[in-house]
Tab-separated table of C-alpha atoms and ligand atoms in Angstrom:
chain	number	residue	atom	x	y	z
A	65	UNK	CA	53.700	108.992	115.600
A	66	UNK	CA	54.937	110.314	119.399
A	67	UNK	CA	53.350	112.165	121.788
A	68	UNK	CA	55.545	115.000	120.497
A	69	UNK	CA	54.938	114.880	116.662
A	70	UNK	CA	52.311	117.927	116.434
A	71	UNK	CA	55.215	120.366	117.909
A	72	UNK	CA	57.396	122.923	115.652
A	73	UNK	CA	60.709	122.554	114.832
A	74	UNK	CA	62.666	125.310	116.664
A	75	UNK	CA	65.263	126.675	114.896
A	76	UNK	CA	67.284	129.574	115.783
A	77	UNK	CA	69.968	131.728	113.837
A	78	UNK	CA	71.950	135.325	114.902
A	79	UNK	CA	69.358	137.266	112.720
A	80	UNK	CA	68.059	136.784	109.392
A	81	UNK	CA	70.666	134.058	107.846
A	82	UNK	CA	69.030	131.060	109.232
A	83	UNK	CA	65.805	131.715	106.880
A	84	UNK	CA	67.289	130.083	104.322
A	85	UNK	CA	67.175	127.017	106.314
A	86	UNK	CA	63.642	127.713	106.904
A	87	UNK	CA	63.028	127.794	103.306
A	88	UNK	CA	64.763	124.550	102.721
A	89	UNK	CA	62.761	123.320	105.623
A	90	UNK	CA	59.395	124.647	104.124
A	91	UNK	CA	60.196	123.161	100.774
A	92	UNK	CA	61.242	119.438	101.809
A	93	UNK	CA	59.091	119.620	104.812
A	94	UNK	CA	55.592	121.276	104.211
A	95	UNK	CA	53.934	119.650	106.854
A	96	UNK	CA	55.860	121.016	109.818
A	97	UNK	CA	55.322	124.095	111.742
A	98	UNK	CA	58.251	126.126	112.929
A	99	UNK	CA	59.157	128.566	115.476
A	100	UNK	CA	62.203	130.670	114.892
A	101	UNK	CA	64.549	133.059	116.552
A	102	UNK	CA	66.484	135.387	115.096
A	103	UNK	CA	68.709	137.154	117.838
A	104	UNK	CA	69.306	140.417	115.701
A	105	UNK	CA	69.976	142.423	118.469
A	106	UNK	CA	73.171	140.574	119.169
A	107	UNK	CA	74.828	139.902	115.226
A	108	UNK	CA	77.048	139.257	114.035
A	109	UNK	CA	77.910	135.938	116.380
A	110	UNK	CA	80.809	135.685	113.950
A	111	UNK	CA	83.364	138.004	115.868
A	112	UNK	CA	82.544	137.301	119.409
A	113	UNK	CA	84.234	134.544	121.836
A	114	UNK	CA	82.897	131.222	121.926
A	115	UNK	CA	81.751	131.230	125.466
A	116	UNK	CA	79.269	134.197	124.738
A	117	UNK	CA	77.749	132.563	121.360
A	118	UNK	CA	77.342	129.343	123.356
A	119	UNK	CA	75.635	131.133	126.239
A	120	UNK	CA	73.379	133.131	123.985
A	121	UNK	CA	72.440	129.691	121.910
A	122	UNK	CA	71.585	128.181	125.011
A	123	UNK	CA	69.431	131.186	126.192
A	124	UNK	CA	67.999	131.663	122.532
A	125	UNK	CA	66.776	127.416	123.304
A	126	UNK	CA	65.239	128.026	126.881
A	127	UNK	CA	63.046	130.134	125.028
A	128	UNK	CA	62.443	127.979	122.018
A	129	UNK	CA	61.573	125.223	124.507
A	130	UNK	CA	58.994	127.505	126.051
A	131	UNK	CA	57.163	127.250	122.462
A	132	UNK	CA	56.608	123.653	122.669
A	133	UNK	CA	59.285	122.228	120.189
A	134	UNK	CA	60.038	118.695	119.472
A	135	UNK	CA	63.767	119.716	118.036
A	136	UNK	CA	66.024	122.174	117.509
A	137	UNK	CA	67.650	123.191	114.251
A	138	UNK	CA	70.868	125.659	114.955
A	139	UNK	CA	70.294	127.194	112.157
A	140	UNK	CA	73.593	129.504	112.520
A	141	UNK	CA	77.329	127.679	111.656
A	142	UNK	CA	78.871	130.434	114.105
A	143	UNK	CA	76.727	128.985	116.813
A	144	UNK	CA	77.343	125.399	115.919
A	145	UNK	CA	81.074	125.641	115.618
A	146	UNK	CA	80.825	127.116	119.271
A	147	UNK	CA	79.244	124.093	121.278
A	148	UNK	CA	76.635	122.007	118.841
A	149	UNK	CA	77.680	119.454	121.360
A	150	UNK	CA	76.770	121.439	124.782
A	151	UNK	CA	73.018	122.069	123.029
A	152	UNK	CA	72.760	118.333	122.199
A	153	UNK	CA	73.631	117.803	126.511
A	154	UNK	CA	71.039	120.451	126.950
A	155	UNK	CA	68.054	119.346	125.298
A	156	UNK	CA	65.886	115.970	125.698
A	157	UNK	CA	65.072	115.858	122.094
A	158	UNK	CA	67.111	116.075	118.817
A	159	UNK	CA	69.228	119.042	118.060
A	160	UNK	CA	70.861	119.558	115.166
A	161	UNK	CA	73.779	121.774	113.916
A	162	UNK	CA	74.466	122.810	110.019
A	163	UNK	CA	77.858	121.606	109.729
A	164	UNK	CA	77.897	118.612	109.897
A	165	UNK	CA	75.185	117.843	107.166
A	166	UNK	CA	77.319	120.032	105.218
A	167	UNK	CA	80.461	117.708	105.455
A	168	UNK	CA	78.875	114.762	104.329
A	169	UNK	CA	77.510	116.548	101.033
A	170	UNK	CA	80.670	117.900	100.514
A	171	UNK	CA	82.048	114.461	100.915
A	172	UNK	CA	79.965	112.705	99.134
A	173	UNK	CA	80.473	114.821	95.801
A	174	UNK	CA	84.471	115.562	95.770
A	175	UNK	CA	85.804	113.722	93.046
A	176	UNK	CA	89.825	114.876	93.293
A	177	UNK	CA	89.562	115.335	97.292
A	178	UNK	CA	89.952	118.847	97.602
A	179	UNK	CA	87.387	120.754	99.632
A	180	UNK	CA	87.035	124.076	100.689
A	181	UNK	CA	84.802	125.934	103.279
A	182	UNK	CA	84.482	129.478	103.707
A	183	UNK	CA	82.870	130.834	106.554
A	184	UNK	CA	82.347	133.823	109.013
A	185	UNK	CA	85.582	134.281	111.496
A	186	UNK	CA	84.481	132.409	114.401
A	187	UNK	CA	83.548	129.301	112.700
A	188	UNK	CA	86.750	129.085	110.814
A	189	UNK	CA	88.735	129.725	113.595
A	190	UNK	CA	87.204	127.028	115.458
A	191	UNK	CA	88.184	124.580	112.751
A	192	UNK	CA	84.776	122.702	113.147
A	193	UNK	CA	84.492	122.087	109.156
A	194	UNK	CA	88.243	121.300	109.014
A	195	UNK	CA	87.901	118.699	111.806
A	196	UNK	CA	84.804	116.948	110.757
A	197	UNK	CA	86.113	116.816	107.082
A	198	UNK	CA	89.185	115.221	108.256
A	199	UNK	CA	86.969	112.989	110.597
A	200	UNK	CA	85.146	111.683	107.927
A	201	UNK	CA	87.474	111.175	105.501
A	202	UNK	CA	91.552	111.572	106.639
A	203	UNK	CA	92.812	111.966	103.338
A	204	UNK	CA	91.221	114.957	101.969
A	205	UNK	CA	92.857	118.430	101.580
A	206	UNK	CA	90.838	120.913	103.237
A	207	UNK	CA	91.079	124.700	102.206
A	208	UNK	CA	89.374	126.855	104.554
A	209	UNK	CA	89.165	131.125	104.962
A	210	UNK	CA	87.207	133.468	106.713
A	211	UNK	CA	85.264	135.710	104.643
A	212	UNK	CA	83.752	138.310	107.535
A	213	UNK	CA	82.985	141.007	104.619
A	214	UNK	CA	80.452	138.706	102.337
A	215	UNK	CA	77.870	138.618	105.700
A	216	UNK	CA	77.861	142.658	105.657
A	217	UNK	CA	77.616	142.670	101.587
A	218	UNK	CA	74.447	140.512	102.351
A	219	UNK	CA	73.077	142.544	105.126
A	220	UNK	CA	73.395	145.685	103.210
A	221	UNK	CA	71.843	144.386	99.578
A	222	UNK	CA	75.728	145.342	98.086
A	223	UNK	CA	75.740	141.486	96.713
A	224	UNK	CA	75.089	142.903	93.052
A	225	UNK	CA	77.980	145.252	93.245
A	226	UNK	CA	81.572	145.961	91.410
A	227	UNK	CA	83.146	145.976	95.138
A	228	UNK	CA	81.394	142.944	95.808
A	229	UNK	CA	82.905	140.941	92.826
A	230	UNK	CA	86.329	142.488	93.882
A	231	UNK	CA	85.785	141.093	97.549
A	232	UNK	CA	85.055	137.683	96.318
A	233	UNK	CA	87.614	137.213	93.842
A	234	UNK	CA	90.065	138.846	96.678
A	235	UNK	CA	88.892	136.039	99.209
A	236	UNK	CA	88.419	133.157	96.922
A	237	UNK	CA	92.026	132.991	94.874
A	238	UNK	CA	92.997	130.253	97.484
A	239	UNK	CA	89.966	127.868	96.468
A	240	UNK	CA	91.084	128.544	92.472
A	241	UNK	CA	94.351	128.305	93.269
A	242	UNK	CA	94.240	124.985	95.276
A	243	UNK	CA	92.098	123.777	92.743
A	244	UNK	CA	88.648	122.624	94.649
A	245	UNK	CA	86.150	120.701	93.353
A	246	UNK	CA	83.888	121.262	96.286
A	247	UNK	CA	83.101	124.400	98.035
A	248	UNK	CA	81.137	124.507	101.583
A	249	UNK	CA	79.100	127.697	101.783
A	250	UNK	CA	80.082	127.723	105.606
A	251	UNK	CA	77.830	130.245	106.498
A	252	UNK	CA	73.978	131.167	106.561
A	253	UNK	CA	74.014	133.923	104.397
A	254	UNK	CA	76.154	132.788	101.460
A	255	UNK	CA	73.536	130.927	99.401
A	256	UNK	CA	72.272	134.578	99.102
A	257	UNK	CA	75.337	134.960	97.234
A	258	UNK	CA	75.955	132.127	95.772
A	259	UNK	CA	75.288	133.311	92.332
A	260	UNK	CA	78.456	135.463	92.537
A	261	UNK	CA	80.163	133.286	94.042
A	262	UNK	CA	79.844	130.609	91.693
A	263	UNK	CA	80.734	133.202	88.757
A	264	UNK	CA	84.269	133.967	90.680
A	265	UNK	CA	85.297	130.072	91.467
A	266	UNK	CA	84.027	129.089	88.228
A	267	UNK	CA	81.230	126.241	86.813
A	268	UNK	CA	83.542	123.381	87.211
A	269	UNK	CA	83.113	123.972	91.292
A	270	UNK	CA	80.066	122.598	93.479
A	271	UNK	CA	78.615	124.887	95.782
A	272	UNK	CA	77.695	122.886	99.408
A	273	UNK	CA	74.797	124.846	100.634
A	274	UNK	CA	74.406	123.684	104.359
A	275	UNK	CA	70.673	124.996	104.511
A	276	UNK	CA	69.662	122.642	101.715
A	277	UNK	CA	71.872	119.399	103.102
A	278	UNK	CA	70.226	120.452	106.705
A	279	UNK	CA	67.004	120.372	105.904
A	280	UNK	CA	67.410	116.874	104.624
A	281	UNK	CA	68.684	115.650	107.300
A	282	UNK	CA	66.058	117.357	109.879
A	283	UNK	CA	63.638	115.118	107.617
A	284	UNK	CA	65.924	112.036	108.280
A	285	UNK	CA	65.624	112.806	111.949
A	286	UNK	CA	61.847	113.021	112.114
A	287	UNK	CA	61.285	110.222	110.133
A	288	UNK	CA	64.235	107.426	112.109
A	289	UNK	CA	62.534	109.282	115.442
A	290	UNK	CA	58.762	109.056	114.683
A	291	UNK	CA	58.490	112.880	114.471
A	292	UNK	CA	57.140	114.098	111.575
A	293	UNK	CA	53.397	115.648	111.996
A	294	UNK	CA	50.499	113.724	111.113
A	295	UNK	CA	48.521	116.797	109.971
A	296	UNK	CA	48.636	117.433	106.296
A	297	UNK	CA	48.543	120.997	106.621
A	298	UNK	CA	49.218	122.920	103.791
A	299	UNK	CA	49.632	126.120	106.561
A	300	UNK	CA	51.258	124.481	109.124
A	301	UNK	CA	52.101	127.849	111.466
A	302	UNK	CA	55.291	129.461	111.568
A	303	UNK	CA	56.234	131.862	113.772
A	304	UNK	CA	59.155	134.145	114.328
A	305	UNK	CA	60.533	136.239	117.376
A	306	UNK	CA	63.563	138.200	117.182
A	307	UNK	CA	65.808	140.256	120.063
A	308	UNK	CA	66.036	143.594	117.979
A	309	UNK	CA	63.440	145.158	115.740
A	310	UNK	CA	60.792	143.233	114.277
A	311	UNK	CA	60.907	145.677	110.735
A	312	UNK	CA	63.957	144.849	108.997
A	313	UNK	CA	63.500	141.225	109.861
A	314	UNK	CA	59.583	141.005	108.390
A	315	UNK	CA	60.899	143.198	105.511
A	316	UNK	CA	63.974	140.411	104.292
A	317	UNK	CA	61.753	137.325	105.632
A	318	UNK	CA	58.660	138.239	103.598
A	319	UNK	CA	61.068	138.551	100.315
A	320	UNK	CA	62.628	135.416	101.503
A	321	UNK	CA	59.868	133.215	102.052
A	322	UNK	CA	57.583	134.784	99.707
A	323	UNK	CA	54.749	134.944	102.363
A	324	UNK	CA	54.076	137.669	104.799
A	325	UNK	CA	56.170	137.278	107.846
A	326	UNK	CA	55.304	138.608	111.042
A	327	UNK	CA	57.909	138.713	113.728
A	328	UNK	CA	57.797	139.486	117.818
A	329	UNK	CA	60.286	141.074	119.511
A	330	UNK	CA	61.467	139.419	122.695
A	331	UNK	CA	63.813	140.727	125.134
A	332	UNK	CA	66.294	138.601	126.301
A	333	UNK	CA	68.597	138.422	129.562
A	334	UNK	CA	71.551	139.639	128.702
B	178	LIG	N1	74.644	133.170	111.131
B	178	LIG	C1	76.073	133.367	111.070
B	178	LIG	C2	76.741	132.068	110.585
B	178	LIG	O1	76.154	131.237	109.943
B	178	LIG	C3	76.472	134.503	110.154
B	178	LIG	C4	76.149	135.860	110.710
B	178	LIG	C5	76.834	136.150	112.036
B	178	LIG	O2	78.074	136.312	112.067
B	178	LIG	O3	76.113	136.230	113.015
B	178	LIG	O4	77.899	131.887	110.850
């Protein structure tokens, strides 16, 4: 045990996404209490330069840090693929990103070394997956597209629609095509729609969710750095602050999480 281990896990996201990291966290991790940030004001991070999503990550963990945190989850792959590696210079405790956890699942269960990621336009742009794939393992083939419309067909409860099957079989011919065994669900709000998206690529195709790898490795981390919290708590305290309107954000967390979620609105500099 540290001096650190009754903090929260921060963990921040562009809105609502990064809540189904939290509820990978809750699940694996019971014990821990964690403060989140959910700069709706500001999604999607997906379209917007680099720079900006790094300086708004960084801003998002000033505040985090002001919560008394003992590490931070970037619970966002737009934000990651943007500068994981400028947070982790930033911060004097762990921070952790969601693609890379992602990689080494994928990794781990490709069989005929053909992997795919989808993700919003910024991270695939960025080529983060690609790289850290390749990184990992040089031999693979590595299928990656943007899918910007699947974050507004989550956002606006269309997953369960006709257009919405036509948008995913549009976007994922490549992955059929190419013949993946291994499919990265590159951004936070595709589990959400995993179900459909696992109808359109097919049974024979594992789905790499990066909240469930992430939270796995978040307990790796507390447990190699002495972290984890000693209390037992079966209500460990979460709580939630978001840029834009607390409503919409209680509304989808609460039917998330299954437990009432309360959310503060902070206003942030820029
Ligand atoms: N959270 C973002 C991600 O995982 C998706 C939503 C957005 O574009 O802000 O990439």
């Amino acid at each position: 045990m540290s001096a650190h281990s009754h903090k929260a896990i921060g963990v921040l996201d562009s809105g609502v996404g990064g809540l189904t990291v939290v509820r990978e966290i809750q699940r694996q991790l019971p014990h821990e209490g964690i403060v989140y940030f959910g700069d709706t004001a500001r999604m999607p991070y997906g379209p917007r330069p680099y720079e900006e999503v790094r300086r708004f990550a960084l801003e998002i963990i000033d505040f985090l840090i002001s919560q008394e945190i003992k590490m931070v989850v970037v619970a966002c792959n737009s934000a990651t693929a943007a500068g994981i590696t400028h947070y982790q210079k930033q911060c004097p405790f762990p921070v952790l990103g969601v693609i890379e956890p992602g990689v080494r699942a994928a990794i781990a269960h490709t069989r005929n070394n053909k992997v795919g990621v989808i993700g919003t336009t910024g991270t695939i742009n960025s080529s983060a997956y690609k790289k850290a794939l390749l990184r990992e393992k040089a031999d693979l083939q590595v299928v990656d597209r943007a899918c910007p419309l699947f974050v507004l067909l989550v956002e606006n409860n269309l997953v369960d629609t006709r257009e919405a099957l036509l948008v995913a079989e549009e976007y994922l011919q490549p992955f059929k095509k190419a013949g993946v065994d291994t499919l990265i669900l590159g951004c936070t709000h595709y589990p959400l729609m995993a179900g459909l998206i696992q109808q359109v690529v097919g049974p024979g195709v594992k789905l790499i969710s990066s909240a469930e790898e992430t939270a796995a490795e978040v307990k790796a981390i507390l447990t190699a750095t002495n972290l984890h919290n000693p209390l037992r708590s079966s209500n460990p305290g979460y709580r939630f602050f978001v840029s834009g309107s607390p409503k919409p954000f209680e509304e989808i967390g609460t039917k998330l999480l299954r437990q009432p979620v309360k959310a503060y609105q902070v206003l942030l500099n820029n």
